[in-house]
mmCIF file of C-alpha atoms in Angstrom:
data_model
loop_
_atom_site.group_PDB
_atom_site.id
_atom_site.type_symbol
_atom_site.label_atom_id
_atom_site.label_comp_id
_atom_site.label_asym_id
_atom_site.label_seq_id
_atom_site.Cartn_x
_atom_site.Cartn_y
_atom_site.Cartn_z
ATOM 1 C CA UNK A 1 178.558 158.254 -35.439
ATOM 2 C CA UNK A 2 176.639 160.079 -38.044
ATOM 3 C CA UNK A 3 179.282 159.574 -40.639
ATOM 4 C CA UNK A 4 179.975 155.979 -39.705
ATOM 5 C CA UNK A 5 176.077 155.565 -40.551
ATOM 6 C CA UNK A 6 175.931 157.801 -43.621
ATOM 7 C CA UNK A 7 178.480 155.806 -45.364
ATOM 8 C CA UNK A 8 176.614 152.478 -44.665
ATOM 9 C CA UNK A 9 173.472 154.159 -46.325
ATOM 10 C CA UNK A 10 176.058 155.437 -49.348
ATOM 11 C CA UNK A 11 177.411 151.880 -49.812
ATOM 12 C CA UNK A 12 173.782 150.212 -49.338
ATOM 13 C CA UNK A 13 172.318 152.533 -51.907
ATOM 14 C CA UNK A 14 175.249 152.162 -54.844
ATOM 15 C CA UNK A 15 175.611 148.135 -53.854
ATOM 16 C CA UNK A 16 171.790 148.047 -54.656
ATOM 17 C CA UNK A 17 172.683 149.967 -58.032
ATOM 18 C CA UNK A 18 175.289 148.067 -59.304
ATOM 19 C CA UNK A 19 173.305 144.496 -58.519
ATOM 20 C CA UNK A 20 170.137 146.293 -60.998
ATOM 21 C CA UNK A 21 172.375 147.298 -63.264
ATOM 22 C CA UNK A 22 173.862 143.429 -63.288
ATOM 23 C CA UNK A 23 171.125 142.083 -64.114
ATOM 24 C CA UNK A 24 170.262 145.598 -66.786
ATOM 25 C CA UNK A 25 173.767 144.303 -68.404
ATOM 26 C CA UNK A 26 172.036 140.085 -68.120
ATOM 27 C CA UNK A 27 175.286 139.243 -65.515
ATOM 28 C CA UNK A 28 173.096 138.408 -62.474
ATOM 29 C CA UNK A 29 172.972 134.511 -61.977
ATOM 30 C CA UNK A 30 169.895 132.167 -60.322
ATOM 31 C CA UNK A 31 172.579 129.316 -59.234
ATOM 32 C CA UNK A 32 175.367 129.994 -57.517
ATOM 33 C CA UNK A 33 179.284 128.794 -58.448
ATOM 34 C CA UNK A 34 180.345 125.606 -56.734
ATOM 35 C CA UNK A 35 181.109 126.061 -52.797
ATOM 36 C CA UNK A 36 184.400 124.970 -54.289
ATOM 37 C CA UNK A 37 184.547 127.796 -56.339
ATOM 38 C CA UNK A 38 183.207 130.363 -53.543
ATOM 39 C CA UNK A 39 186.488 129.152 -51.567
ATOM 40 C CA UNK A 40 189.603 130.699 -53.814
ATOM 41 C CA UNK A 41 191.848 132.543 -51.719
ATOM 42 C CA UNK A 42 192.630 134.061 -55.068
ATOM 43 C CA UNK A 43 192.163 138.150 -54.960
ATOM 44 C CA UNK A 44 188.824 138.333 -56.942
ATOM 45 C CA UNK A 45 188.550 134.414 -57.052
ATOM 46 C CA UNK A 46 190.364 134.637 -60.689
ATOM 47 C CA UNK A 47 190.948 131.503 -60.594
ATOM 48 C CA UNK A 48 187.138 129.934 -60.136
ATOM 49 C CA UNK A 49 184.893 132.602 -61.103
ATOM 50 C CA UNK A 50 183.911 135.231 -63.959
ATOM 51 C CA UNK A 51 184.636 138.541 -62.204
ATOM 52 C CA UNK A 52 180.773 139.388 -62.857
ATOM 53 C CA UNK A 53 180.234 135.816 -60.405
ATOM 54 C CA UNK A 54 182.482 137.769 -57.872
ATOM 55 C CA UNK A 55 180.421 140.182 -57.422
ATOM 56 C CA UNK A 56 177.149 139.329 -57.033
ATOM 57 C CA UNK A 57 177.835 135.930 -54.972
ATOM 58 C CA UNK A 58 181.672 137.418 -52.869
ATOM 59 C CA UNK A 59 180.929 140.934 -53.053
ATOM 60 C CA UNK A 60 177.860 142.107 -52.416
ATOM 61 C CA UNK A 61 177.096 139.672 -50.044
ATOM 62 C CA UNK A 62 180.441 140.895 -47.537
ATOM 63 C CA UNK A 63 179.362 144.336 -48.423
ATOM 64 C CA UNK A 64 176.131 143.607 -47.025
ATOM 65 C CA UNK A 65 177.276 141.627 -43.517
ATOM 66 C CA UNK A 66 179.401 144.798 -43.164
ATOM 67 C CA UNK A 67 176.330 147.161 -43.429
ATOM 68 C CA UNK A 68 173.715 145.083 -41.628
ATOM 69 C CA UNK A 69 175.996 144.750 -38.767
ATOM 70 C CA UNK A 70 177.030 148.249 -39.114
ATOM 71 C CA UNK A 71 180.896 147.184 -38.972
ATOM 72 C CA UNK A 72 183.344 148.991 -40.313
ATOM 73 C CA UNK A 73 183.551 149.584 -43.446
ATOM 74 C CA UNK A 74 186.896 149.357 -45.914
ATOM 75 C CA UNK A 75 188.717 152.002 -46.336
ATOM 76 C CA UNK A 76 191.211 151.032 -49.256
ATOM 77 C CA UNK A 77 188.685 150.078 -52.490
ATOM 78 C CA UNK A 78 189.941 150.279 -56.434
ATOM 79 C CA UNK A 79 187.567 147.715 -58.044
ATOM 80 C CA UNK A 80 186.585 150.140 -60.667
ATOM 81 C CA UNK A 81 189.918 149.455 -62.621
ATOM 82 C CA UNK A 82 188.922 145.341 -63.696
ATOM 83 C CA UNK A 83 185.033 146.097 -64.030
ATOM 84 C CA UNK A 84 186.898 148.511 -66.775
ATOM 85 C CA UNK A 85 188.750 145.879 -67.967
ATOM 86 C CA UNK A 86 186.307 143.250 -67.922
ATOM 87 C CA UNK A 87 184.055 145.325 -69.398
ATOM 88 C CA UNK A 88 186.620 145.896 -71.980
ATOM 89 C CA UNK A 89 187.267 142.588 -72.883
ATOM 90 C CA UNK A 90 183.286 141.589 -72.928
ATOM 91 C CA UNK A 91 182.348 144.023 -74.855
ATOM 92 C CA UNK A 92 179.667 144.746 -73.184
ATOM 93 C CA UNK A 93 177.854 148.098 -73.012
ATOM 94 C CA UNK A 94 179.196 149.147 -69.467
ATOM 95 C CA UNK A 95 179.819 152.504 -69.112
ATOM 96 C CA UNK A 96 176.622 152.481 -66.531
ATOM 97 C CA UNK A 97 178.536 150.242 -64.339
ATOM 98 C CA UNK A 98 181.809 151.181 -63.902
ATOM 99 C CA UNK A 99 180.443 154.704 -62.869
ATOM 100 C CA UNK A 100 178.918 152.614 -60.122
ATOM 101 C CA UNK A 101 182.235 151.329 -59.147
ATOM 102 C CA UNK A 102 183.753 154.355 -59.625
ATOM 103 C CA UNK A 103 180.956 155.539 -57.044
ATOM 104 C CA UNK A 104 181.815 152.292 -54.660
ATOM 105 C CA UNK A 105 185.882 152.743 -54.956
ATOM 106 C CA UNK A 106 184.710 156.462 -53.875
ATOM 107 C CA UNK A 107 182.173 155.893 -50.949
ATOM 108 C CA UNK A 108 185.018 152.827 -49.508
ATOM 109 C CA UNK A 109 187.582 155.393 -49.397
ATOM 110 C CA UNK A 110 185.806 158.782 -48.473
ATOM 111 C CA UNK A 111 185.989 160.948 -51.145
ATOM 112 C CA UNK A 112 182.585 160.697 -52.433
#
């Protein structure tokens, strides 16, 4: 049980750091996308949201709900490569954000 709790705590810490870094990079939005955009069934909601919108409005709330409920966490996460692609496409200084998503993947995959 303690390992279960520590993974939840590790996840909470990395999610907080991702939120802070998105704000630092001016990729945090004050207004949510439309309900239709949020209802996308595509991976990362690529058809309706930017990666940063998906992170803020879908990924973070879902993981935070799992933490709050102390629910089982997914064990196969590989979001860092998508982060690397988006950072490169947008030409932003996203090395810290990429590192945080690697940490997220490691935490969920149990390799951290």
